[in-house]
Amino acid sequence: MIASYDPDHLQTALRRFRAFFDELCETFVERENLLIQFALALLSRQHVLMTGPPGTAKSAMASMVLGRIIDESTGSPSLFARQFTENTVQTDLVGPINFKTLMESGRTEHFTDEGMLGSVHAFLDEVFDGRDMLLRSTLNLLHEREVKQGGVIAKGRIECAFMTSNRYIAEVLDTARETLLAFIDRISFISFVPRGFANPKNLSTVVRRHGGGFGQHTPTAYLSVQDLDVLQAAADLTYVPEPICDAVAQLVQLLDTELAEAQRYDPKFQPTRYLSTRTAVQATHVLRAVVVYDKIFGRTDRELQVEHADIEWLRFFLLLNGVERGSITARIERETDPRERRQLDIMATEAEIFDRCFSKLPRAKTPIAPRRLELNQLETVARQARRSGNPDALEQAVRTLLDATESGATDANDAANLLVDTVGTLSRQALQGGLSPALGGDDALSQLSTQLTEVANTLERSVGQGRLLAQWLRGRLLHLVDQALRLSVSPTSATVAALTSTPTADSLSTQIDGRFAELEAIFGLRRQLRSGRTATVDTPESDEAWALALAKLEDELVLLWDAKFRLSATGLLGRAGRAPLDEVLRSLGPVLTQLRADAERFTRLDHRSELLRRVTGPRIEPLVARAFEGLDGRDRVAAVTQVEAVVNELRGAGLGEVISPERFVSWTVRALVRDELAPELTTIVDRQAYDSARSEEPTMSIADTLVRIAIAALPPEQHSPDDPNQAAKTVWQTLRQLDDDRRARVIERDLARMSRGVTRLESWWQALTQSTPEASEDLPRSVTVLEAVVQSGYLRAVRGDGEPLRLATELDHLVEIFPSSRERASALRQRLVQLDADSTQRLVELLQSQSDQAWSDALAPSDP
């Protein structure tokens, strides 16, 4: 950016600006006043509002001007465009929300580069069609040129916005004057574009040019953002003498008084501007732009100093403009539209009042003496600071020279050259001396960078050449930081020492926090450098350097956290086997919470970290596997409950996917098979014996237990009840991942358990039917057998408790899960079917025999 101070660059910018607007004046007929407002707005970094009926080329002019101001760094216009409607919201202006940041940290952050703040210029069409809240948001963005996002302020590049509305400004203020006063107060240039022409012949000229293509109708000249930077710097350096400031204040006061008086005299008169203290101050900035404008289009040899005659140009700022003063009366005489006539009448009244107020201003009797600097003293300050190399002395010299540069003195350019040299020395010191110490773990880079950032902030808050110098300095600093990030050594010597000694959890925590603090400081520095209003746009190389530094830090923290995690797990390993699974794992809760917090610190550094997974992934699984060694496989209901609790603990710690469902199933199988004891078969003669034998069996089969384990371990979305078939397939596929040996053991144990259940029912039935007491004279055999069956509780077991159905269901589940068990399971199922058929047939026969006997007794002849 040093080249921007070259006088040749200034002359080039002056020529380009004149050619650019000369061509626009040739293109657009009777729009000279509006184009003057455009030019002054661009030179003073202010905004323009164009009002008037549709079809008057307002949007075309805005697009033609802003669309041909090119950013030399990209080769394209730096332009944000948006048409306002009732549905337009703040996000449309600020930029889309960063949902990654919102979901991970709950903090609302916008991609401001994609909004209005990310561009130098903006075109806002039909601005009054937006809602009141949107207008307030627009007002803040245009005036503050920044957006507050929590504790962070994102500064924008926006300098100048052109706005349009098809409404008459007088009618807008009639309906919502109080609401829009603040908005109008912050718009420096407001124009009215009438529907007709002062000279009726000009309509034919427009039709020929833009309809028939004759004459100048398509401008070809371009301007650059960098040209405007140089011209704006010249405007900022323009000297406004004290008598001129006094005259401006008096003019604003006179105008305010007479406009209010005119409104009292004529209720239909509606002043189109709101004159505030801000207006008076802003008028001096407009005057600086007027001087540069006159140097471009009028007196090319004039000094950059405001004169009394320049004050008359404030009519473009203090009044509704856009129409030549001398043509207003002729337009009113021909106009038939009452709304148009009223707006023209207001313009005529305001112009008359301005002329009267301006004529009352006293003129300076003698030329105002320009301000001069003590250059010898400034040269001494700059030379001593550069020779010393002391950052504090250099910084103080920069501030002194900056004040001199912005003093408005006629020799301020000489001070600007000294300022460039001094800032250059300061940045070279950072580049040469700040980088190497940072690689050794010293904080010299951070200190120098912070100091230089403060200098850049000071320059940026200034005017004139300070803004351009701030942009250059920020770019140099960002390059310095990126080089340090690329070349930084990781792991650091402190980390190596910590890991090779006998570390404690506290010492490791200290080292982790220290490494985070270093990167967080650089992150804050980079954010400061990038958020400045004149900051250079980030490059892909800069983003790559930051991503590389964060990747290095994550690798280093994985090593530190692995050691810290091991220390915390030592106690867990000692407890494994003596406490419930979830209780053992819960002991890791505090350290997992700390680990998750560190992973979230990466999120705040704009990095999607894998720290949690990388640290716990290789370690948590063997820890949980070790804890599973204490799982009691005899109580399968309790085992399922414990596994569910473990899964919930892991998910609560953000580790829900660290251990696969297949691993949980495999560990559970090992415990169930290990602890299962096959009870001996005993003779079943009654319900008491049956219940006793049944109580020795687990309440669930191994297969059904594994189904519950799989459901608990699988992510909920993989076994949604909305699709039962798919959910079942997911569970079966998980269980079928068991190795052949474990699968065979599950099948063997479950089939043996079910076989014992079938055998118990068979033996009980045989005992009932074969050992029933003989019939007597009073009770036939059928009755005694039925009574024995009922009294034994057999029917309650097979019919009421549904034992055969339960066994059949478990067999079906086993086959579904492990199809290789089908043949043996089918044989057991056939035994259940046969038992049911035999018992049913036998009971029917007994009941039929009893019924026949009852009929016989009923039909027997009575005794005489």
Short mmCIF file of N, CA and C in Angstrom, two decimals, residues 519-586:
data_model
loop_
_atom_site.label_atom_id
_atom_site.label_comp_id
_atom_site.label_asym_id
_atom_site.label_seq_id
_atom_site.Cartn_x
_atom_site.Cartn_y
_atom_site.Cartn_z
N LEU A 519 -2.36 -20.49 21.37
CA LEU A 519 -3.10 -20.45 20.11
C LEU A 519 -4.31 -19.53 20.21
N GLU A 520 -4.94 -19.48 21.38
CA GLU A 520 -6.09 -18.59 21.55
C GLU A 520 -5.67 -17.13 21.43
N ALA A 521 -4.47 -16.81 21.93
CA ALA A 521 -3.97 -15.44 21.80
C ALA A 521 -3.74 -15.09 20.33
N ILE A 522 -3.15 -16.04 19.58
CA ILE A 522 -2.91 -15.79 18.16
C ILE A 522 -4.23 -15.73 17.40
N PHE A 523 -5.20 -16.55 17.82
CA PHE A 523 -6.52 -16.52 17.19
C PHE A 523 -7.16 -15.14 17.37
N GLY A 524 -7.07 -14.62 18.60
CA GLY A 524 -7.61 -13.29 18.85
C GLY A 524 -6.89 -12.23 18.02
N LEU A 525 -5.58 -12.40 17.88
CA LEU A 525 -4.80 -11.46 17.08
C LEU A 525 -5.23 -11.51 15.62
N ARG A 526 -5.38 -12.72 15.09
CA ARG A 526 -5.80 -12.86 13.69
C ARG A 526 -7.21 -12.28 13.50
N ARG A 527 -8.08 -12.49 14.48
CA ARG A 527 -9.43 -11.94 14.36
C ARG A 527 -9.38 -10.41 14.34
N GLN A 528 -8.52 -9.83 15.17
CA GLN A 528 -8.37 -8.38 15.16
C GLN A 528 -7.87 -7.89 13.81
N LEU A 529 -6.88 -8.60 13.28
CA LEU A 529 -6.32 -8.18 12.00
C LEU A 529 -7.34 -8.28 10.87
N ARG A 530 -8.18 -9.30 10.95
CA ARG A 530 -9.14 -9.52 9.86
C ARG A 530 -10.41 -8.69 10.03
N SER A 531 -10.68 -8.22 11.24
CA SER A 531 -11.95 -7.53 11.48
C SER A 531 -11.85 -6.03 11.28
N GLY A 532 -10.65 -5.51 11.05
CA GLY A 532 -10.51 -4.07 10.86
C GLY A 532 -11.25 -3.60 9.63
N ARG A 533 -11.72 -2.38 9.68
CA ARG A 533 -12.51 -1.85 8.56
C ARG A 533 -11.68 -1.80 7.30
N THR A 534 -10.37 -1.61 7.43
CA THR A 534 -9.52 -1.55 6.25
C THR A 534 -8.70 -2.82 6.09
N ALA A 535 -9.10 -3.88 6.80
CA ALA A 535 -8.31 -5.11 6.77
C ALA A 535 -8.34 -5.73 5.39
N THR A 536 -7.22 -6.37 5.04
CA THR A 536 -7.17 -7.08 3.77
C THR A 536 -7.98 -8.35 3.88
N VAL A 537 -8.48 -8.82 2.75
CA VAL A 537 -9.28 -10.05 2.74
C VAL A 537 -8.36 -11.25 2.93
N ASP A 538 -8.82 -12.21 3.72
CA ASP A 538 -8.02 -13.43 3.94
C ASP A 538 -7.76 -14.14 2.63
N THR A 539 -6.62 -14.78 2.57
CA THR A 539 -6.28 -15.58 1.41
C THR A 539 -6.38 -17.05 1.78
N PRO A 540 -6.52 -17.95 0.79
CA PRO A 540 -6.53 -19.39 1.10
C PRO A 540 -5.26 -19.82 1.81
N GLU A 541 -4.12 -19.17 1.48
CA GLU A 541 -2.87 -19.54 2.14
C GLU A 541 -2.93 -19.23 3.63
N SER A 542 -3.58 -18.12 3.99
CA SER A 542 -3.71 -17.77 5.40
C SER A 542 -4.59 -18.78 6.13
N ASP A 543 -5.68 -19.16 5.52
CA ASP A 543 -6.55 -20.17 6.13
C ASP A 543 -5.81 -21.50 6.27
N GLU A 544 -5.00 -21.83 5.28
CA GLU A 544 -4.24 -23.08 5.33
C GLU A 544 -3.23 -23.06 6.47
N ALA A 545 -2.58 -21.92 6.69
CA ALA A 545 -1.61 -21.82 7.79
C ALA A 545 -2.28 -22.01 9.14
N TRP A 546 -3.46 -21.42 9.31
CA TRP A 546 -4.18 -21.55 10.57
C TRP A 546 -4.64 -22.99 10.78
N ALA A 547 -5.14 -23.63 9.73
CA ALA A 547 -5.58 -25.01 9.85
C ALA A 547 -4.39 -25.93 10.19
N LEU A 548 -3.22 -25.64 9.61
CA LEU A 548 -2.02 -26.44 9.91
C LEU A 548 -1.62 -26.29 11.36
N ALA A 549 -1.67 -25.06 11.89
CA ALA A 549 -1.31 -24.83 13.29
C ALA A 549 -2.25 -25.57 14.23
N LEU A 550 -3.54 -25.55 13.93
CA LEU A 550 -4.51 -26.23 14.78
C LEU A 550 -4.34 -27.74 14.71
N ALA A 551 -4.01 -28.25 13.54
CA ALA A 551 -3.77 -29.69 13.42
C ALA A 551 -2.55 -30.10 14.25
N LYS A 552 -1.50 -29.27 14.22
CA LYS A 552 -0.32 -29.56 15.04
C LYS A 552 -0.68 -29.54 16.53
N LEU A 553 -1.46 -28.54 16.92
CA LEU A 553 -1.84 -28.44 18.33
C LEU A 553 -2.66 -29.66 18.74
N GLU A 554 -3.57 -30.09 17.89
CA GLU A 554 -4.39 -31.25 18.24
C GLU A 554 -3.52 -32.49 18.40
N ASP A 555 -2.54 -32.68 17.52
CA ASP A 555 -1.64 -33.84 17.64
C ASP A 555 -0.91 -33.80 18.98
N GLU A 556 -0.46 -32.60 19.37
CA GLU A 556 0.28 -32.46 20.62
C GLU A 556 -0.63 -32.70 21.82
N LEU A 557 -1.85 -32.19 21.76
CA LEU A 557 -2.77 -32.37 22.89
C LEU A 557 -3.24 -33.81 23.01
N VAL A 558 -3.30 -34.54 21.91
CA VAL A 558 -3.64 -35.96 21.99
C VAL A 558 -2.62 -36.70 22.84
N LEU A 559 -1.33 -36.37 22.67
CA LEU A 559 -0.28 -37.01 23.48
C LEU A 559 -0.42 -36.63 24.95
N LEU A 560 -0.64 -35.33 25.22
CA LEU A 560 -0.77 -34.89 26.61
C LEU A 560 -2.01 -35.48 27.27
N TRP A 561 -3.11 -35.49 26.55
CA TRP A 561 -4.34 -36.01 27.13
C TRP A 561 -4.29 -37.53 27.29
N ASP A 562 -3.57 -38.20 26.43
CA ASP A 562 -3.45 -39.65 26.57
C ASP A 562 -2.77 -39.98 27.89
N ALA A 563 -1.73 -39.21 28.23
CA ALA A 563 -1.04 -39.43 29.51
C ALA A 563 -1.96 -39.09 30.68
N LYS A 564 -2.68 -38.00 30.56
CA LYS A 564 -3.59 -37.60 31.64
C LYS A 564 -4.72 -38.61 31.79
N PHE A 565 -5.22 -39.12 30.70
CA PHE A 565 -6.31 -40.09 30.73
C PHE A 565 -5.84 -41.40 31.36
N ARG A 566 -4.58 -41.76 31.09
CA ARG A 566 -4.03 -42.98 31.66
C ARG A 566 -3.96 -42.88 33.18
N LEU A 567 -3.54 -41.71 33.68
CA LEU A 567 -3.46 -41.52 35.13
C LEU A 567 -4.84 -41.65 35.76
N SER A 568 -5.84 -41.10 35.11
CA SER A 568 -7.20 -41.18 35.65
C SER A 568 -7.74 -42.60 35.57
N ALA A 569 -7.33 -43.36 34.55
CA ALA A 569 -7.86 -44.71 34.36
C ALA A 569 -7.23 -45.73 35.30
N THR A 570 -6.09 -45.37 35.92
CA THR A 570 -5.42 -46.32 36.80
C THR A 570 -6.34 -46.74 37.93
N GLY A 571 -7.05 -45.79 38.52
CA GLY A 571 -7.99 -46.13 39.58
C GLY A 571 -9.14 -46.97 39.08
N LEU A 572 -9.58 -46.71 37.87
CA LEU A 572 -10.68 -47.48 37.31
C LEU A 572 -10.27 -48.95 37.14
N LEU A 573 -9.05 -49.17 36.66
CA LEU A 573 -8.61 -50.54 36.44
C LEU A 573 -8.55 -51.30 37.76
N GLY A 574 -8.23 -50.61 38.84
CA GLY A 574 -8.19 -51.28 40.13
C GLY A 574 -9.56 -51.64 40.65
N ARG A 575 -10.59 -50.91 40.21
CA ARG A 575 -11.95 -51.16 40.70
C ARG A 575 -12.70 -52.14 39.83
N ALA A 576 -12.22 -52.35 38.58
CA ALA A 576 -12.94 -53.22 37.67
C ALA A 576 -13.13 -54.59 38.29
N GLY A 577 -14.33 -55.12 38.26
CA GLY A 577 -14.65 -56.42 38.81
C GLY A 577 -15.22 -56.35 40.20
N ARG A 578 -15.14 -55.15 40.86
CA ARG A 578 -15.65 -55.06 42.21
C ARG A 578 -16.83 -54.09 42.34
N ALA A 579 -17.26 -53.52 41.22
CA ALA A 579 -18.36 -52.56 41.26
C ALA A 579 -19.16 -52.69 39.98
N PRO A 580 -20.42 -52.23 39.98
CA PRO A 580 -21.22 -52.27 38.76
C PRO A 580 -20.53 -51.51 37.63
N LEU A 581 -20.84 -51.97 36.40
CA LEU A 581 -20.20 -51.37 35.23
C LEU A 581 -20.35 -49.86 35.18
N ASP A 582 -21.59 -49.37 35.32
CA ASP A 582 -21.83 -47.94 35.17
C ASP A 582 -21.15 -47.14 36.27
N GLU A 583 -21.05 -47.71 37.46
CA GLU A 583 -20.38 -47.01 38.55
C GLU A 583 -18.89 -46.90 38.29
N VAL A 584 -18.31 -47.95 37.74
CA VAL A 584 -16.89 -47.92 37.40
C VAL A 584 -16.63 -46.85 36.34
N LEU A 585 -17.47 -46.85 35.30
CA LEU A 585 -17.27 -45.90 34.22
C LEU A 585 -17.56 -44.47 34.67
N ARG A 586 -18.50 -44.31 35.60
CA ARG A 586 -18.86 -42.97 36.06
C ARG A 586 -17.68 -42.29 36.76
#
